[in-house]
PDB file of C-alpha atoms in Angstrom:
ATOM      1  CA  MET O   8    -119.684  21.501   4.201  1.00  0.00           C
ATOM      2  CA  LEU O   9    -116.598  21.657   1.993  1.00  0.00           C
ATOM      3  CA  ARG O  10    -114.372  21.380   5.056  1.00  0.00           C
ATOM      4  CA  GLU O  11    -116.248  18.283   6.130  1.00  0.00           C
ATOM      5  CA  ILE O  12    -115.801  16.508   2.813  1.00  0.00           C
ATOM      6  CA  ALA O  13    -112.183  17.663   2.607  1.00  0.00           C
ATOM      7  CA  SER O  14    -111.524  15.897   5.914  1.00  0.00           C
ATOM      8  CA  GLY O  15    -112.058  12.608   4.094  1.00  0.00           C
ATOM      9  CA  GLY O  16    -114.917  11.193   6.134  1.00  0.00           C
ATOM     10  CA  THR O  17    -118.037   9.541   4.839  1.00  0.00           C
ATOM     11  CA  ASN O  18    -121.265  11.355   4.084  1.00  0.00           C
ATOM     12  CA  ALA O  19    -122.776   9.816   7.220  1.00  0.00           C
ATOM     13  CA  GLU O  20    -119.919  11.115   9.382  1.00  0.00           C
ATOM     14  CA  ALA O  21    -120.100  14.595   7.853  1.00  0.00           C
ATOM     15  CA  ALA O  22    -123.885  14.724   8.267  1.00  0.00           C
ATOM     16  CA  ALA O  23    -123.591  13.740  11.922  1.00  0.00           C
ATOM     17  CA  ARG O  24    -120.995  16.455  12.588  1.00  0.00           C
ATOM     18  CA  LEU O  25    -123.223  19.033  10.865  1.00  0.00           C
ATOM     19  CA  PHE O  26    -126.376  17.832  12.656  1.00  0.00           C
ATOM     20  CA  ILE O  27    -128.232  17.215   9.396  1.00  0.00           C
ATOM     21  CA  SER O  28    -129.497  14.067   7.703  1.00  0.00           C
ATOM     22  CA  GLU O  29    -127.376  12.240   5.180  1.00  0.00           C
ATOM     23  CA  THR O  30    -130.067  12.945   2.576  1.00  0.00           C
ATOM     24  CA  THR O  31    -129.811  16.684   3.246  1.00  0.00           C
ATOM     25  CA  LEU O  32    -126.034  16.540   3.042  1.00  0.00           C
ATOM     26  CA  THR O  33    -126.191  14.707  -0.281  1.00  0.00           C
ATOM     27  CA  SER O  34    -128.630  17.269  -1.635  1.00  0.00           C
ATOM     28  CA  HIS O  35    -126.410  20.161  -0.543  1.00  0.00           C
ATOM     29  CA  LEU O  36    -123.346  18.479  -2.017  1.00  0.00           C
ATOM     30  CA  GLY O  37    -125.127  18.210  -5.343  1.00  0.00           C
ATOM     31  CA  HIS O  38    -125.751  21.957  -5.301  1.00  0.00           C
ATOM     32  CA  VAL O  39    -122.125  22.642  -4.347  1.00  0.00           C
ATOM     33  CA  PHE O  40    -120.907  20.388  -7.175  1.00  0.00           C
ATOM     34  CA  ASP O  41    -123.137  22.239  -9.638  1.00  0.00           C
ATOM     35  CA  LYS O  42    -121.909  25.647  -8.483  1.00  0.00           C
ATOM     36  CA  LEU O  43    -118.282  24.577  -8.684  1.00  0.00           C
ATOM     37  CA  GLY O  44    -118.807  22.826 -12.016  1.00  0.00           C
ATOM     38  CA  VAL O  45    -117.528  19.461 -10.779  1.00  0.00           C
ATOM     39  CA  GLY O  46    -118.877  15.938 -10.603  1.00  0.00           C
ATOM     40  CA  ASP O  47    -117.393  14.445  -7.453  1.00  0.00           C
ATOM     41  CA  ARG O  48    -116.049  15.112  -3.963  1.00  0.00           C
ATOM     42  CA  ALA O  49    -112.368  15.055  -4.910  1.00  0.00           C
ATOM     43  CA  ALA O  50    -112.859  17.596  -7.679  1.00  0.00           C
ATOM     44  CA  ALA O  51    -114.954  19.798  -5.384  1.00  0.00           C
ATOM     45  CA  VAL O  52    -112.195  19.876  -2.783  1.00  0.00           C
ATOM     46  CA  ARG O  53    -109.543  20.592  -5.430  1.00  0.00           C
ATOM     47  CA  VAL O  54    -111.534  23.466  -6.942  1.00  0.00           C
ATOM     48  CA  ALA O  55    -112.364  24.850  -3.499  1.00  0.00           C
ATOM     49  CA  PHE O  56    -108.646  24.957  -2.631  1.00  0.00           C
ATOM     50  CA  GLU O  57    -107.816  26.551  -5.979  1.00  0.00           C
ATOM     51  CA  ARG O  58    -110.449  29.248  -5.450  1.00  0.00           C
ATOM     52  CA  GLY O  59    -109.363  29.919  -1.870  1.00  0.00           C
ATOM     53  CA  LEU O  60    -112.590  28.624  -0.390  1.00  0.00           C
ATOM     54  CA  LEU O  61    -110.732  26.203   1.878  1.00  0.00           C
TER      55      LEU O  61
END
């Protein structure tokens, strides 16, 4: 999921590539943001790179 948002596409595009609904993707992103301690996609990608997750 982090790779998908790092690619810069929309939530709809990422959801389609992952074969999940946009609602499910949004829910998962919220959990990822909470775990990383961030509030948006850009910060999530930055932290993921810093932590070696991407």
